[in-house]
Amino acid sequence: MSVIAPVVVIVVMAVTHDSFATLPGLSDQVHPWRGPLIVAAAALIASATALMVRSVRRAEEAVMRHDGDLRLADAVSAASHGRGDARSIADAAAAALLGTLIDGVALTLLPDGGDAIQAHAGHSSDLNGSPDLDVPLREGERTVGHLRLWGPNADDLRAGVGPATLSALATQVAGAAQLATDVAGLHRRRDEGEALSAVLSSISRQSGTLPTLTSLAGYARDLLDADAAAVIVDPATASTVRFDSGGDVPQACSDGTTLLGVGLPDPLDPSTGSHANPIGCHHWTSFVDQEVSGPSGSLGRLWVGRRDPLPFTARDRSFLGAMAGLAGIALTDGQARGMRSSLVQVLGELHLRLRMQQTFGAVARDAEAAAEVDALADLCHKAYCRVREVTLGGP
């Protein structure tokens, strides 16, 4: 509009001049006003010329700003291209922004479900103070990052960082944030797989129910960023499980359950002197638990707790469910080991009793009875050796 207005004035003046020249008698009527009209026309032409020059200058400045914005956006895109991780993308994008208008850059990436990534560039002494430009970076309706800039001239800084630069930054930051999310997901899947494999290996090596379940609780706590975790074994199940604890023993809770965990508080239940069941305990602001079950039904629960209010996600619950399945296998194996241990004792005692029977005179005088007792004793001894080998891993 500012460019069209001077042109309109000039056209109007030309039409007026033609009217004066063509209409008869009009020149004689305006002749007395010729001097003032000339001055007014000159002033009008000067004003129109000044307005046109100003409009052209503004247009040139807008083109230059847009060109500078595009160059800065291209520099940001080029610097971030081909980077293999979110941190290097953020650092490269921040460094690319430095120039005559920008002394300091603070760039924040906000990955979904992950920790914020901070990148800084420049030498401004105000990097910890209020920035000259502070804008969120958005991709659609989602905020993917935050940009803070410092420069020698705040007005030039705001004018120099335009929509193209912010769009390029948003694209790069969104890509970096997604990359960080994907990499974190890959690392978590790797860590979860290693944890499941380690617990399965411990079960297959028959490392013992107590150390296996304690390490399982440790994996659950660490991978879910929690403060404590425990396998809480029901009283009926605990009485049938061989824990193979060595010098350590499971913790007995005041409600009769057995506790195998890590990170649990030391204070005991004052009324009983035993540890309190952590489920529902006031120590934990956020917690999640999954049922531990076996062929005969419920064996207990796998519990994880946090002192902060950060809620557990569906993925956390899914992983905890897989760990609860392994806890069920470990407890079932512990029950089987307990039954085999009892069977070893019964077979050993039966073997000794049969050998003792052979020393009795009534048996010794009856050759047929002595042979049958001897065969039963041999059978019990062989069964004893086999079950003992399976149970203890040795003769």
mmCIF file of C-alpha atoms in Angstrom, residues 4-265:
data_model
loop_
_atom_site.group_PDB
_atom_site.id
_atom_site.type_symbol
_atom_site.label_atom_id
_atom_site.label_comp_id
_atom_site.label_asym_id
_atom_site.label_seq_id
_atom_site.Cartn_x
_atom_site.Cartn_y
_atom_site.Cartn_z
ATOM 1 C CA ILE A 4 0.998 2.286 -4.485
ATOM 2 C CA ALA A 5 0.061 5.586 -2.765
ATOM 3 C CA PRO A 6 2.821 7.735 -4.413
ATOM 4 C CA VAL A 7 1.952 6.311 -7.797
ATOM 5 C CA VAL A 8 -1.690 7.234 -7.286
ATOM 6 C CA VAL A 9 -0.667 10.820 -6.369
ATOM 7 C CA ILE A 10 1.409 11.177 -9.525
ATOM 8 C CA VAL A 11 -1.431 9.830 -11.679
ATOM 9 C CA VAL A 12 -3.889 12.272 -10.101
ATOM 10 C CA MET A 13 -1.501 15.158 -10.748
ATOM 11 C CA ALA A 14 -1.086 14.127 -14.381
ATOM 12 C CA VAL A 15 -4.855 13.943 -14.865
ATOM 13 C CA THR A 16 -5.258 17.384 -13.265
ATOM 14 C CA HIS A 17 -2.609 18.858 -15.555
ATOM 15 C CA ASP A 18 -4.334 17.414 -18.626
ATOM 16 C CA SER A 19 -7.654 18.869 -17.415
ATOM 17 C CA PHE A 20 -6.108 22.324 -17.116
ATOM 18 C CA ALA A 21 -4.683 22.052 -20.603
ATOM 19 C CA THR A 22 -7.818 20.766 -22.393
ATOM 20 C CA LEU A 23 -10.781 22.460 -20.715
ATOM 21 C CA PRO A 24 -11.456 25.964 -22.229
ATOM 22 C CA GLY A 25 -11.393 28.817 -19.800
ATOM 23 C CA LEU A 26 -10.147 26.713 -16.890
ATOM 24 C CA SER A 27 -6.572 28.009 -17.240
ATOM 25 C CA ASP A 28 -7.766 31.650 -16.979
ATOM 26 C CA GLN A 29 -9.703 30.902 -13.808
ATOM 27 C CA VAL A 30 -6.776 29.241 -11.997
ATOM 28 C CA HIS A 31 -4.139 31.640 -13.322
ATOM 29 C CA PRO A 32 -4.195 33.817 -10.162
ATOM 30 C CA TRP A 33 -3.514 30.672 -8.094
ATOM 31 C CA ARG A 34 -0.739 29.419 -10.330
ATOM 32 C CA GLY A 35 2.095 30.197 -7.852
ATOM 33 C CA PRO A 36 0.516 28.494 -4.829
ATOM 34 C CA LEU A 37 -0.505 25.552 -6.993
ATOM 35 C CA ILE A 38 3.039 25.138 -8.244
ATOM 36 C CA VAL A 39 4.361 25.181 -4.657
ATOM 37 C CA ALA A 40 1.676 22.719 -3.540
ATOM 38 C CA ALA A 41 2.429 20.449 -6.501
ATOM 39 C CA ALA A 42 6.166 20.580 -5.766
ATOM 40 C CA ALA A 43 5.540 19.735 -2.104
ATOM 41 C CA LEU A 44 3.225 16.925 -3.088
ATOM 42 C CA ILE A 45 5.770 15.529 -5.532
ATOM 43 C CA ALA A 46 8.548 15.770 -2.909
ATOM 44 C CA SER A 47 6.372 14.011 -0.348
ATOM 45 C CA ALA A 48 5.439 11.301 -2.831
ATOM 46 C CA THR A 49 9.092 10.857 -3.763
ATOM 47 C CA ALA A 50 10.155 10.623 -0.107
ATOM 48 C CA LEU A 51 7.385 8.114 0.565
ATOM 49 C CA MET A 52 8.474 6.015 -2.399
ATOM 50 C CA VAL A 53 12.125 6.095 -1.305
ATOM 51 C CA ARG A 54 11.124 5.134 2.230
ATOM 52 C CA SER A 55 8.913 2.334 0.919
ATOM 53 C CA VAL A 56 11.703 1.017 -1.318
ATOM 54 C CA ARG A 57 14.154 1.157 1.593
ATOM 55 C CA ARG A 58 11.770 -0.758 3.822
ATOM 56 C CA ALA A 59 11.246 -3.332 1.108
ATOM 57 C CA GLU A 60 15.003 -3.723 0.697
ATOM 58 C CA GLU A 61 15.456 -4.115 4.464
ATOM 59 C CA ALA A 62 12.692 -6.718 4.579
ATOM 60 C CA VAL A 63 14.302 -8.643 1.718
ATOM 61 C CA MET A 64 17.712 -8.441 3.431
ATOM 62 C CA ARG A 65 16.244 -9.620 6.753
ATOM 63 C CA HIS A 66 14.463 -12.469 5.023
ATOM 64 C CA ASP A 67 17.640 -13.373 3.151
ATOM 65 C CA GLY A 68 19.642 -13.298 6.387
ATOM 66 C CA ASP A 69 16.969 -15.385 8.102
ATOM 67 C CA LEU A 70 17.125 -17.956 5.302
ATOM 68 C CA ARG A 71 20.924 -18.057 5.458
ATOM 69 C CA LEU A 72 20.823 -18.564 9.214
ATOM 70 C CA ALA A 73 18.176 -21.272 8.844
ATOM 71 C CA ASP A 74 20.292 -22.971 6.171
ATOM 72 C CA ALA A 75 23.350 -22.785 8.441
ATOM 73 C CA VAL A 76 21.420 -24.415 11.284
ATOM 74 C CA SER A 77 20.145 -27.190 9.004
ATOM 75 C CA ALA A 78 23.569 -27.784 7.448
ATOM 76 C CA ALA A 79 25.333 -27.877 10.823
ATOM 77 C CA SER A 80 22.853 -30.401 12.237
ATOM 78 C CA HIS A 81 22.696 -32.625 9.161
ATOM 79 C CA GLY A 82 24.166 -36.099 9.561
ATOM 80 C CA ARG A 83 24.622 -35.940 13.325
ATOM 81 C CA GLY A 84 24.184 -39.288 15.027
ATOM 82 C CA ASP A 85 22.842 -38.303 18.438
ATOM 83 C CA ALA A 86 20.639 -35.679 20.032
ATOM 84 C CA ARG A 87 23.441 -34.048 22.005
ATOM 85 C CA SER A 88 25.593 -33.377 18.916
ATOM 86 C CA ILE A 89 22.550 -32.045 17.020
ATOM 87 C CA ALA A 90 21.783 -29.608 19.819
ATOM 88 C CA ASP A 91 25.418 -28.488 20.118
ATOM 89 C CA ALA A 92 25.758 -28.000 16.346
ATOM 90 C CA ALA A 93 22.514 -26.035 16.074
ATOM 91 C CA ALA A 94 23.493 -23.797 18.986
ATOM 92 C CA ALA A 95 26.973 -23.149 17.526
ATOM 93 C CA ALA A 96 25.505 -22.340 14.089
ATOM 94 C CA LEU A 97 23.434 -19.504 15.563
ATOM 95 C CA LEU A 98 26.463 -17.567 16.791
ATOM 96 C CA GLY A 99 27.336 -14.490 14.717
ATOM 97 C CA THR A 100 27.397 -10.706 14.687
ATOM 98 C CA LEU A 101 23.883 -10.497 16.121
ATOM 99 C CA ILE A 102 24.178 -13.329 18.656
ATOM 100 C CA ASP A 103 26.698 -13.619 21.486
ATOM 101 C CA GLY A 104 25.183 -16.474 23.446
ATOM 102 C CA VAL A 105 22.784 -19.360 22.799
ATOM 103 C CA ALA A 106 20.956 -21.672 25.185
ATOM 104 C CA LEU A 107 19.015 -24.426 23.403
ATOM 105 C CA THR A 108 16.785 -26.937 25.201
ATOM 106 C CA LEU A 109 15.462 -30.179 23.684
ATOM 107 C CA LEU A 110 12.390 -31.818 25.202
ATOM 108 C CA PRO A 111 12.254 -35.526 24.230
ATOM 109 C CA ASP A 112 9.010 -37.380 24.899
ATOM 110 C CA GLY A 113 9.300 -39.339 28.117
ATOM 111 C CA GLY A 114 12.969 -38.424 28.599
ATOM 112 C CA ASP A 115 15.181 -35.903 30.320
ATOM 113 C CA ALA A 116 15.643 -32.465 28.758
ATOM 114 C CA ILE A 117 18.874 -31.953 26.780
ATOM 115 C CA GLN A 118 20.674 -28.628 27.222
ATOM 116 C CA ALA A 119 23.114 -27.083 24.727
ATOM 117 C CA HIS A 120 25.033 -23.816 25.159
ATOM 118 C CA ALA A 121 27.250 -21.813 22.824
ATOM 119 C CA GLY A 122 28.922 -18.412 22.952
ATOM 120 C CA HIS A 123 30.713 -16.318 25.530
ATOM 121 C CA SER A 124 28.000 -14.025 26.829
ATOM 122 C CA SER A 125 28.321 -13.298 30.527
ATOM 123 C CA ASP A 126 24.526 -13.233 30.738
ATOM 124 C CA LEU A 127 23.898 -16.893 29.896
ATOM 125 C CA ASN A 128 22.538 -17.369 33.396
ATOM 126 C CA GLY A 129 20.494 -14.150 33.297
ATOM 127 C CA SER A 130 17.473 -12.921 31.376
ATOM 128 C CA PRO A 131 17.811 -13.500 27.607
ATOM 129 C CA ASP A 132 17.199 -10.888 24.920
ATOM 130 C CA LEU A 133 15.076 -13.383 22.996
ATOM 131 C CA ASP A 134 13.166 -16.220 24.631
ATOM 132 C CA VAL A 135 10.856 -18.273 22.409
ATOM 133 C CA PRO A 136 9.442 -21.813 22.472
ATOM 134 C CA LEU A 137 10.101 -24.080 19.490
ATOM 135 C CA ARG A 138 6.959 -25.776 18.281
ATOM 136 C CA GLU A 139 6.186 -28.481 15.762
ATOM 137 C CA GLY A 140 2.460 -28.355 15.189
ATOM 138 C CA GLU A 141 0.789 -28.233 18.588
ATOM 139 C CA ARG A 142 3.738 -29.816 20.375
ATOM 140 C CA THR A 143 6.519 -27.880 22.101
ATOM 141 C CA VAL A 144 9.758 -29.643 21.175
ATOM 142 C CA GLY A 145 12.276 -27.235 22.668
ATOM 143 C CA HIS A 146 13.139 -23.771 23.876
ATOM 144 C CA LEU A 147 15.491 -21.118 22.467
ATOM 145 C CA ARG A 148 17.140 -18.333 24.455
ATOM 146 C CA LEU A 149 19.493 -15.816 22.826
ATOM 147 C CA TRP A 150 21.711 -12.986 23.998
ATOM 148 C CA GLY A 151 23.214 -10.269 21.754
ATOM 149 C CA PRO A 152 24.708 -6.769 21.723
ATOM 150 C CA ASN A 153 21.474 -5.272 20.392
ATOM 151 C CA ALA A 154 18.202 -6.799 21.481
ATOM 152 C CA ASP A 155 16.148 -5.133 18.726
ATOM 153 C CA ASP A 156 18.488 -6.306 15.956
ATOM 154 C CA LEU A 157 18.492 -9.755 17.518
ATOM 155 C CA ARG A 158 14.710 -10.013 17.469
ATOM 156 C CA ALA A 159 14.622 -8.725 13.884
ATOM 157 C CA GLY A 160 17.423 -11.031 12.690
ATOM 158 C CA VAL A 161 15.990 -14.329 13.958
ATOM 159 C CA GLY A 162 12.891 -14.756 11.865
ATOM 160 C CA PRO A 163 10.295 -17.443 11.138
ATOM 161 C CA ALA A 164 12.565 -19.418 8.785
ATOM 162 C CA THR A 165 15.265 -19.790 11.449
ATOM 163 C CA LEU A 166 12.751 -20.723 14.121
ATOM 164 C CA SER A 167 11.103 -23.217 11.749
ATOM 165 C CA ALA A 168 14.455 -24.786 10.875
ATOM 166 C CA LEU A 169 15.375 -24.956 14.553
ATOM 167 C CA ALA A 170 12.029 -26.508 15.425
ATOM 168 C CA THR A 171 12.532 -29.136 12.717
ATOM 169 C CA GLN A 172 16.063 -29.961 13.876
ATOM 170 C CA VAL A 173 15.136 -29.964 17.539
ATOM 171 C CA ALA A 174 12.073 -32.117 16.901
ATOM 172 C CA GLY A 175 14.237 -34.575 14.988
ATOM 173 C CA ALA A 176 16.856 -34.560 17.733
ATOM 174 C CA ALA A 177 14.228 -35.030 20.420
ATOM 175 C CA GLN A 178 12.712 -37.950 18.516
ATOM 176 C CA LEU A 179 16.190 -39.397 18.022
ATOM 177 C CA ALA A 180 16.867 -39.105 21.742
ATOM 178 C CA THR A 181 13.555 -40.829 22.465
ATOM 179 C CA ASP A 182 14.291 -43.635 20.007
ATOM 180 C CA VAL A 183 17.834 -44.159 21.297
ATOM 181 C CA ALA A 184 16.589 -44.197 24.889
ATOM 182 C CA GLY A 185 13.971 -46.761 23.859
ATOM 183 C CA LEU A 186 16.616 -48.952 22.214
ATOM 184 C CA HIS A 187 18.855 -48.748 25.268
ATOM 185 C CA ARG A 188 15.964 -49.611 27.534
ATOM 186 C CA ARG A 189 14.981 -52.619 25.430
ATOM 187 C CA ARG A 190 18.603 -53.766 25.521
ATOM 188 C CA ASP A 191 18.810 -53.335 29.299
ATOM 189 C CA GLU A 192 15.488 -55.090 29.837
ATOM 190 C CA GLY A 193 16.590 -57.999 27.657
ATOM 191 C CA GLU A 194 19.872 -58.307 29.539
ATOM 192 C CA ALA A 195 18.025 -58.262 32.878
ATOM 193 C CA LEU A 196 15.587 -60.978 31.800
ATOM 194 C CA SER A 197 18.459 -63.060 30.433
ATOM 195 C CA ALA A 198 20.471 -62.688 33.659
ATOM 196 C CA VAL A 199 17.544 -63.802 35.821
ATOM 197 C CA LEU A 200 16.799 -66.765 33.555
ATOM 198 C CA SER A 201 20.473 -67.742 33.663
ATOM 199 C CA SER A 202 20.431 -67.575 37.457
ATOM 200 C CA ILE A 203 17.369 -69.813 37.560
ATOM 201 C CA SER A 204 18.860 -72.339 35.135
ATOM 202 C CA ARG A 205 22.154 -72.442 37.083
ATOM 203 C CA GLN A 206 20.150 -73.045 40.272
ATOM 204 C CA SER A 207 21.944 -70.171 41.963
ATOM 205 C CA GLY A 208 19.454 -70.220 44.804
ATOM 206 C CA THR A 209 16.009 -68.752 45.259
ATOM 207 C CA LEU A 210 17.043 -65.923 47.596
ATOM 208 C CA PRO A 211 19.932 -64.535 45.497
ATOM 209 C CA THR A 212 17.908 -64.962 42.302
ATOM 210 C CA LEU A 213 14.877 -63.080 43.602
ATOM 211 C CA THR A 214 17.028 -60.404 45.260
ATOM 212 C CA SER A 215 18.859 -59.737 41.984
ATOM 213 C CA LEU A 216 15.501 -59.723 40.163
ATOM 214 C CA ALA A 217 14.245 -57.047 42.558
ATOM 215 C CA GLY A 218 17.439 -55.059 41.953
ATOM 216 C CA TYR A 219 16.927 -55.131 38.182
ATOM 217 C CA ALA A 220 13.301 -54.034 38.598
ATOM 218 C CA ARG A 221 14.304 -51.127 40.837
ATOM 219 C CA ASP A 222 17.133 -49.905 38.609
ATOM 220 C CA LEU A 223 15.371 -50.192 35.252
ATOM 221 C CA LEU A 224 12.216 -48.490 36.507
ATOM 222 C CA ASP A 225 14.182 -45.639 38.169
ATOM 223 C CA ALA A 226 12.645 -46.532 41.516
ATOM 224 C CA ASP A 227 13.945 -46.354 45.084
ATOM 225 C CA ALA A 228 13.072 -49.873 46.238
ATOM 226 C CA ALA A 229 11.722 -53.180 44.958
ATOM 227 C CA ALA A 230 10.804 -56.497 46.568
ATOM 228 C CA VAL A 231 9.329 -59.907 45.952
ATOM 229 C CA ILE A 232 6.702 -60.420 48.655
ATOM 230 C CA VAL A 233 6.074 -64.150 49.130
ATOM 231 C CA ASP A 234 2.793 -65.376 50.613
ATOM 232 C CA PRO A 235 3.085 -67.309 53.930
ATOM 233 C CA ALA A 236 1.809 -70.579 52.436
ATOM 234 C CA THR A 237 4.324 -70.364 49.590
ATOM 235 C CA ALA A 238 7.271 -69.367 51.792
ATOM 236 C CA SER A 239 6.821 -72.467 53.936
ATOM 237 C CA THR A 240 7.327 -74.740 50.907
ATOM 238 C CA VAL A 241 10.224 -72.891 49.202
ATOM 239 C CA ARG A 242 13.866 -73.781 49.649
ATOM 240 C CA PHE A 243 15.601 -70.372 49.597
ATOM 241 C CA ASP A 244 19.240 -71.624 49.542
ATOM 242 C CA SER A 245 20.199 -68.470 51.392
ATOM 243 C CA GLY A 246 23.547 -69.493 52.836
ATOM 244 C CA GLY A 247 24.452 -66.952 55.501
ATOM 245 C CA ASP A 248 21.568 -64.648 54.573
ATOM 246 C CA VAL A 249 17.963 -65.239 55.433
ATOM 247 C CA PRO A 250 14.773 -63.740 53.954
ATOM 248 C CA GLN A 251 13.093 -60.979 55.921
ATOM 249 C CA ALA A 252 9.883 -61.913 57.708
ATOM 250 C CA CYS A 253 7.147 -59.267 57.584
ATOM 251 C CA SER A 254 4.758 -58.476 60.391
ATOM 252 C CA ASP A 255 1.808 -59.815 58.340
ATOM 253 C CA GLY A 256 3.421 -63.240 57.860
ATOM 254 C CA THR A 257 4.740 -62.663 54.348
ATOM 255 C CA THR A 258 8.395 -63.083 53.404
ATOM 256 C CA LEU A 259 10.319 -60.180 51.907
ATOM 257 C CA LEU A 260 13.170 -60.432 49.389
ATOM 258 C CA GLY A 261 14.116 -56.959 48.180
ATOM 259 C CA VAL A 262 16.515 -54.046 47.784
ATOM 260 C CA GLY A 263 16.381 -50.425 48.935
ATOM 261 C CA LEU A 264 13.842 -51.077 51.665
ATOM 262 C CA PRO A 265 13.930 -48.916 54.816
#
